[in-house]
Amino acid sequence: MPGTEILLVDEEMEGARLDAFVAEQLDELSRSLVKTLIESGEIRVDGKQQKPSYRLKAGEEIIVEIPAVRELELKAQDIPLVFIYQDKDIAVIDKPKGMVVHPAHGNWENTLVNALLFHLKDLSGINGELRPGIVHRLDKDTSGVMVVAKNDMAHRQLAAQIKDHSINREYITLVHGIIKENLGSIEAPIGRSKQDRKKMAVIAGGRPAVSNYQVLERLGNYTLLRVKLLTGRTHQIRVHFAYIKHSVVGDPLYGSGKKQLGLDNQALHAHLLGFKHPSSGEYREFKSNLPPYFECILSDLRNKH
């Protein structure tokens, strides 16, 4: 939504990059759009234009001028989508494994956004011209339930729930090793890895992150878990379980890097999404069953044990 936002930097966020800070504080803006706004002078720190990589200091004031959204130029593509639910405000979809959520440099086609533009007449424009309707995202190889906003009102309402961590998000994942406790919680701050900028890591001074888990089944040297996120950091489940030495099976970034159980990528599925409907305020829950590849892995493990 066009307008002006004012952000204050507290001591906890001192040293954070300007682009990362703004993108985290204003969930409705993509990181790429934030970078564009900084470079065009529409995001200023204490009245001065800075670079996206500028390191913030406590007490600084950031002014964000959000421009009107330009017309979309993305290609609508007839890509099959499974719709769990939709009405005038939202669409809930079952995202398949292997589908990128939104276009980016070098990958302009065959994304969820390209498919949405074909199947839906209306999508919110708050998140910029490359991410119409996208309120939150799943990694390319994470399957499961996602909600899409069809108008700016719905987008703002859902983004606010994401920001205050009131959305209920549960995942099913298979991890290495046997987790003995039936219930547990991982509370460890997450930030950009200082050793590898492509990765996230548990680091001092990172953003607070909490993952609660329940053991569903123990299968040989693997554990099947239901994980509930109390925060929504990038790669949170993958980072947290790698941190406690129970990496997600098949994870190419945070695991061993070797193919496991026939998987090229992480065994992670967004099973449940619950939120207050943007118009009615009624709490709604939507679920996605485990995809066939995941069920086959579990079936094979059960037959062996």
mmCIF file of N, CA, C and O in Angstrom, residues 97 141 143 172-176 217-225 247-251 258-269 290-305:
data_model
loop_
_atom_site.group_PDB
_atom_site.id
_atom_site.type_symbol
_atom_site.label_atom_id
_atom_site.label_comp_id
_atom_site.label_asym_id
_atom_site.label_seq_id
_atom_site.Cartn_x
_atom_site.Cartn_y
_atom_site.Cartn_z
ATOM 1 N N LYS A 97 6.267 -29.742 -4.217
ATOM 2 C CA LYS A 97 7.727 -29.737 -4.081
ATOM 3 C C LYS A 97 8.336 -29.380 -5.433
ATOM 4 O O LYS A 97 7.859 -29.813 -6.482
ATOM 5 N N ASP A 141 11.781 -26.484 -2.452
ATOM 6 C CA ASP A 141 11.574 -27.916 -2.267
ATOM 7 C C ASP A 141 10.826 -28.265 -0.986
ATOM 8 O O ASP A 141 10.848 -29.417 -0.545
ATOM 9 N N SER A 143 7.093 -28.552 0.324
ATOM 10 C CA SER A 143 5.728 -28.629 -0.190
ATOM 11 C C SER A 143 4.738 -28.217 0.888
ATOM 12 O O SER A 143 5.091 -28.060 2.053
ATOM 13 N N ILE A 172 5.559 -31.149 8.893
ATOM 14 C CA ILE A 172 5.983 -32.524 9.115
ATOM 15 C C ILE A 172 7.365 -32.669 8.490
ATOM 16 O O ILE A 172 7.583 -32.258 7.345
ATOM 17 N N THR A 173 8.288 -33.239 9.241
ATOM 18 C CA THR A 173 9.641 -33.417 8.713
ATOM 19 C C THR A 173 10.239 -34.720 9.220
ATOM 20 O O THR A 173 9.861 -35.226 10.289
ATOM 21 N N LEU A 174 11.163 -35.250 8.452
ATOM 22 C CA LEU A 174 11.911 -36.445 8.837
ATOM 23 C C LEU A 174 13.348 -36.025 9.078
ATOM 24 O O LEU A 174 13.975 -35.401 8.205
ATOM 25 N N VAL A 175 13.867 -36.332 10.264
ATOM 26 C CA VAL A 175 15.226 -35.910 10.605
ATOM 27 C C VAL A 175 16.111 -37.114 10.909
ATOM 28 O O VAL A 175 15.626 -38.214 11.193
ATOM 29 N N HIS A 176 17.404 -36.888 10.850
ATOM 30 C CA HIS A 176 18.380 -37.931 11.152
ATOM 31 C C HIS A 176 18.444 -38.197 12.652
ATOM 32 O O HIS A 176 18.325 -37.278 13.465
ATOM 33 N N GLU A 217 6.860 -40.531 15.169
ATOM 34 C CA GLU A 217 7.269 -41.907 14.920
ATOM 35 C C GLU A 217 8.789 -41.984 14.889
ATOM 36 O O GLU A 217 9.450 -41.060 14.421
ATOM 37 N N ARG A 218 9.333 -43.110 15.384
ATOM 38 C CA ARG A 218 10.760 -43.371 15.290
ATOM 39 C C ARG A 218 10.947 -44.551 14.353
ATOM 40 O O ARG A 218 10.369 -45.617 14.566
ATOM 41 N N LEU A 219 11.752 -44.350 13.315
ATOM 42 C CA LEU A 219 11.892 -45.338 12.249
ATOM 43 C C LEU A 219 13.369 -45.626 12.015
ATOM 44 O O LEU A 219 14.056 -44.877 11.324
ATOM 45 N N GLY A 220 13.864 -46.687 12.629
ATOM 46 C CA GLY A 220 15.288 -46.998 12.503
ATOM 47 C C GLY A 220 16.110 -45.874 13.096
ATOM 48 O O GLY A 220 15.956 -45.522 14.260
ATOM 49 N N ASN A 221 16.962 -45.269 12.263
ATOM 50 C CA ASN A 221 17.797 -44.162 12.740
ATOM 51 C C ASN A 221 17.240 -42.814 12.273
ATOM 52 O O ASN A 221 17.998 -41.879 12.034
ATOM 53 N N TYR A 222 15.911 -42.745 12.150
ATOM 54 C CA TYR A 222 15.256 -41.509 11.748
ATOM 55 C C TYR A 222 14.093 -41.222 12.692
ATOM 56 O O TYR A 222 13.524 -42.136 13.306
ATOM 57 N N THR A 223 13.724 -39.931 12.776
ATOM 58 C CA THR A 223 12.585 -39.534 13.597
ATOM 59 C C THR A 223 11.646 -38.661 12.772
ATOM 60 O O THR A 223 12.084 -37.694 12.144
ATOM 61 N N LEU A 224 10.370 -39.037 12.776
ATOM 62 C CA LEU A 224 9.336 -38.255 12.102
ATOM 63 C C LEU A 224 8.744 -37.282 13.117
ATOM 64 O O LEU A 224 8.347 -37.686 14.217
ATOM 65 N N LEU A 225 8.698 -35.992 12.754
ATOM 66 C CA LEU A 225 8.289 -34.950 13.691
ATOM 67 C C LEU A 225 7.164 -34.078 13.156
ATOM 68 O O LEU A 225 7.060 -33.854 11.943
ATOM 69 N N SER A 247 19.772 -33.103 11.569
ATOM 70 C CA SER A 247 19.433 -32.378 10.349
ATOM 71 C C SER A 247 18.285 -33.035 9.596
ATOM 72 O O SER A 247 18.071 -34.257 9.684
ATOM 73 N N VAL A 248 17.547 -32.226 8.830
ATOM 74 C CA VAL A 248 16.443 -32.725 8.022
ATOM 75 C C VAL A 248 16.996 -33.641 6.936
ATOM 76 O O VAL A 248 17.974 -33.306 6.258
ATOM 77 N N VAL A 249 16.386 -34.796 6.773
ATOM 78 C CA VAL A 249 16.846 -35.768 5.784
ATOM 79 C C VAL A 249 16.791 -35.164 4.380
ATOM 80 O O VAL A 249 15.810 -34.546 3.988
ATOM 81 N N GLY A 250 17.892 -35.325 3.655
ATOM 82 C CA GLY A 250 17.960 -34.845 2.282
ATOM 83 C C GLY A 250 18.328 -33.397 2.123
ATOM 84 O O GLY A 250 18.465 -32.922 0.990
ATOM 85 N N ASP A 251 18.502 -32.663 3.218
ATOM 86 C CA ASP A 251 18.768 -31.226 3.129
ATOM 87 C C ASP A 251 20.149 -30.982 2.503
ATOM 88 O O ASP A 251 21.172 -31.324 3.098
ATOM 89 N N LYS A 258 24.920 -35.367 1.041
ATOM 90 C CA LYS A 258 24.810 -36.640 0.333
ATOM 91 C C LYS A 258 23.337 -36.986 0.122
ATOM 92 O O LYS A 258 22.477 -36.629 0.915
ATOM 93 N N LYS A 259 23.066 -37.701 -0.983
ATOM 94 C CA LYS A 259 21.698 -38.152 -1.220
ATOM 95 C C LYS A 259 21.310 -39.183 -0.175
ATOM 96 O O LYS A 259 22.074 -40.095 0.128
ATOM 97 N N GLN A 260 20.118 -39.023 0.376
ATOM 98 C CA GLN A 260 19.652 -39.928 1.421
ATOM 99 C C GLN A 260 18.232 -40.366 1.123
ATOM 100 O O GLN A 260 17.376 -39.547 0.774
ATOM 101 N N LEU A 261 17.995 -41.661 1.208
ATOM 102 C CA LEU A 261 16.672 -42.248 0.971
ATOM 103 C C LEU A 261 16.116 -41.835 -0.387
ATOM 104 O O LEU A 261 14.905 -41.677 -0.558
ATOM 105 N N GLY A 262 17.022 -41.637 -1.350
ATOM 106 C CA GLY A 262 16.587 -41.269 -2.691
ATOM 107 C C GLY A 262 16.193 -39.817 -2.852
ATOM 108 O O GLY A 262 15.647 -39.421 -3.884
ATOM 109 N N LEU A 263 16.477 -38.975 -1.846
ATOM 110 C CA LEU A 263 16.081 -37.565 -1.869
ATOM 111 C C LEU A 263 17.210 -36.661 -2.342
ATOM 112 O O LEU A 263 18.359 -36.831 -1.935
ATOM 113 N N ASP A 264 16.874 -35.688 -3.168
ATOM 114 C CA ASP A 264 17.830 -34.656 -3.564
ATOM 115 C C ASP A 264 17.672 -33.412 -2.690
ATOM 116 O O ASP A 264 18.549 -32.554 -2.662
ATOM 117 N N ASN A 265 16.525 -33.300 -2.019
ATOM 118 C CA ASN A 265 16.243 -32.116 -1.211
ATOM 119 C C ASN A 265 15.509 -32.486 0.069
ATOM 120 O O ASN A 265 15.131 -33.637 0.271
ATOM 121 N N GLN A 266 15.286 -31.496 0.921
ATOM 122 C CA GLN A 266 14.802 -31.717 2.268
ATOM 123 C C GLN A 266 13.411 -32.348 2.332
ATOM 124 O O GLN A 266 12.515 -31.990 1.573
ATOM 125 N N ALA A 267 13.261 -33.290 3.270
ATOM 126 C CA ALA A 267 11.965 -33.915 3.543
ATOM 127 C C ALA A 267 11.213 -33.028 4.527
ATOM 128 O O ALA A 267 11.239 -33.242 5.740
ATOM 129 N N LEU A 268 10.545 -32.025 3.988
ATOM 130 C CA LEU A 268 9.875 -31.032 4.826
ATOM 131 C C LEU A 268 8.566 -30.622 4.158
ATOM 132 O O LEU A 268 8.551 -30.245 2.983
ATOM 133 N N HIS A 269 7.472 -30.698 4.911
ATOM 134 C CA HIS A 269 6.144 -30.440 4.348
ATOM 135 C C HIS A 269 5.347 -29.543 5.282
ATOM 136 O O HIS A 269 5.236 -29.807 6.481
ATOM 137 N N LEU A 290 0.523 -35.349 3.363
ATOM 138 C CA LEU A 290 1.882 -35.600 2.903
ATOM 139 C C LEU A 290 1.874 -35.999 1.430
ATOM 140 O O LEU A 290 1.025 -36.780 1.001
ATOM 141 N N PRO A 291 2.796 -35.463 0.636
ATOM 142 C CA PRO A 291 2.862 -35.825 -0.780
ATOM 143 C C PRO A 291 3.305 -37.276 -0.946
ATOM 144 O O PRO A 291 3.924 -37.862 -0.047
ATOM 145 N N PRO A 292 3.016 -37.888 -2.114
ATOM 146 C CA PRO A 292 3.339 -39.310 -2.343
ATOM 147 C C PRO A 292 4.801 -39.670 -2.090
ATOM 148 O O PRO A 292 5.091 -40.721 -1.521
ATOM 149 N N TYR A 293 5.744 -38.798 -2.494
ATOM 150 C CA TYR A 293 7.154 -39.144 -2.308
ATOM 151 C C TYR A 293 7.485 -39.331 -0.834
ATOM 152 O O TYR A 293 8.282 -40.212 -0.455
ATOM 153 N N PHE A 294 6.873 -38.503 0.009
ATOM 154 C CA PHE A 294 7.126 -38.549 1.456
ATOM 155 C C PHE A 294 6.501 -39.813 2.038
ATOM 156 O O PHE A 294 7.117 -40.536 2.838
ATOM 157 N N GLU A 295 5.276 -40.143 1.626
ATOM 158 C CA GLU A 295 4.599 -41.339 2.112
ATOM 159 C C GLU A 295 5.366 -42.593 1.708
ATOM 160 O O GLU A 295 5.445 -43.554 2.483
ATOM 161 N N CYS A 296 5.945 -42.594 0.507
ATOM 162 C CA CYS A 296 6.718 -43.757 0.043
ATOM 163 C C CYS A 296 7.953 -43.988 0.901
ATOM 164 O O CYS A 296 8.292 -45.134 1.245
ATOM 165 N N ILE A 297 8.637 -42.885 1.259
ATOM 166 C CA ILE A 297 9.820 -42.994 2.120
ATOM 167 C C ILE A 297 9.439 -43.590 3.468
ATOM 168 O O ILE A 297 10.104 -44.497 3.989
ATOM 169 N N LEU A 298 8.352 -43.083 4.042
ATOM 170 C CA LEU A 298 7.905 -43.586 5.345
ATOM 171 C C LEU A 298 7.491 -45.050 5.262
ATOM 172 O O LEU A 298 7.787 -45.850 6.146
ATOM 173 N N SER A 299 6.818 -45.406 4.183
ATOM 174 C CA SER A 299 6.379 -46.797 4.002
ATOM 175 C C SER A 299 7.577 -47.736 3.913
ATOM 176 O O SER A 299 7.597 -48.809 4.528
ATOM 177 N N ASP A 300 8.594 -47.329 3.164
ATOM 178 C CA ASP A 300 9.805 -48.142 3.033
ATOM 179 C C ASP A 300 10.499 -48.322 4.384
ATOM 180 O O ASP A 300 10.965 -49.407 4.730
ATOM 181 N N LEU A 301 10.576 -47.224 5.150
ATOM 182 C CA LEU A 301 11.217 -47.302 6.462
ATOM 183 C C LEU A 301 10.434 -48.204 7.416
ATOM 184 O O LEU A 301 11.030 -48.976 8.180
ATOM 185 N N ARG A 302 9.118 -48.125 7.362
ATOM 186 C CA ARG A 302 8.285 -48.973 8.230
ATOM 187 C C ARG A 302 8.457 -50.445 7.867
ATOM 188 O O ARG A 302 8.495 -51.304 8.748
ATOM 189 N N ASN A 303 8.557 -50.726 6.583
ATOM 190 C CA ASN A 303 8.720 -52.125 6.145
ATOM 191 C C ASN A 303 10.063 -52.696 6.585
ATOM 192 O O ASN A 303 10.191 -53.912 6.801
ATOM 193 N N LYS A 304 11.062 -51.821 6.703
ATOM 194 C CA LYS A 304 12.391 -52.278 7.118
ATOM 195 C C LYS A 304 12.489 -52.455 8.622
ATOM 196 O O LYS A 304 13.379 -53.160 9.111
ATOM 197 N N HIS A 305 11.597 -51.773 9.337
ATOM 198 C CA HIS A 305 11.700 -51.820 10.800
ATOM 199 C C HIS A 305 10.366 -52.249 11.424
ATOM 200 O O HIS A 305 10.020 -51.832 12.494
#
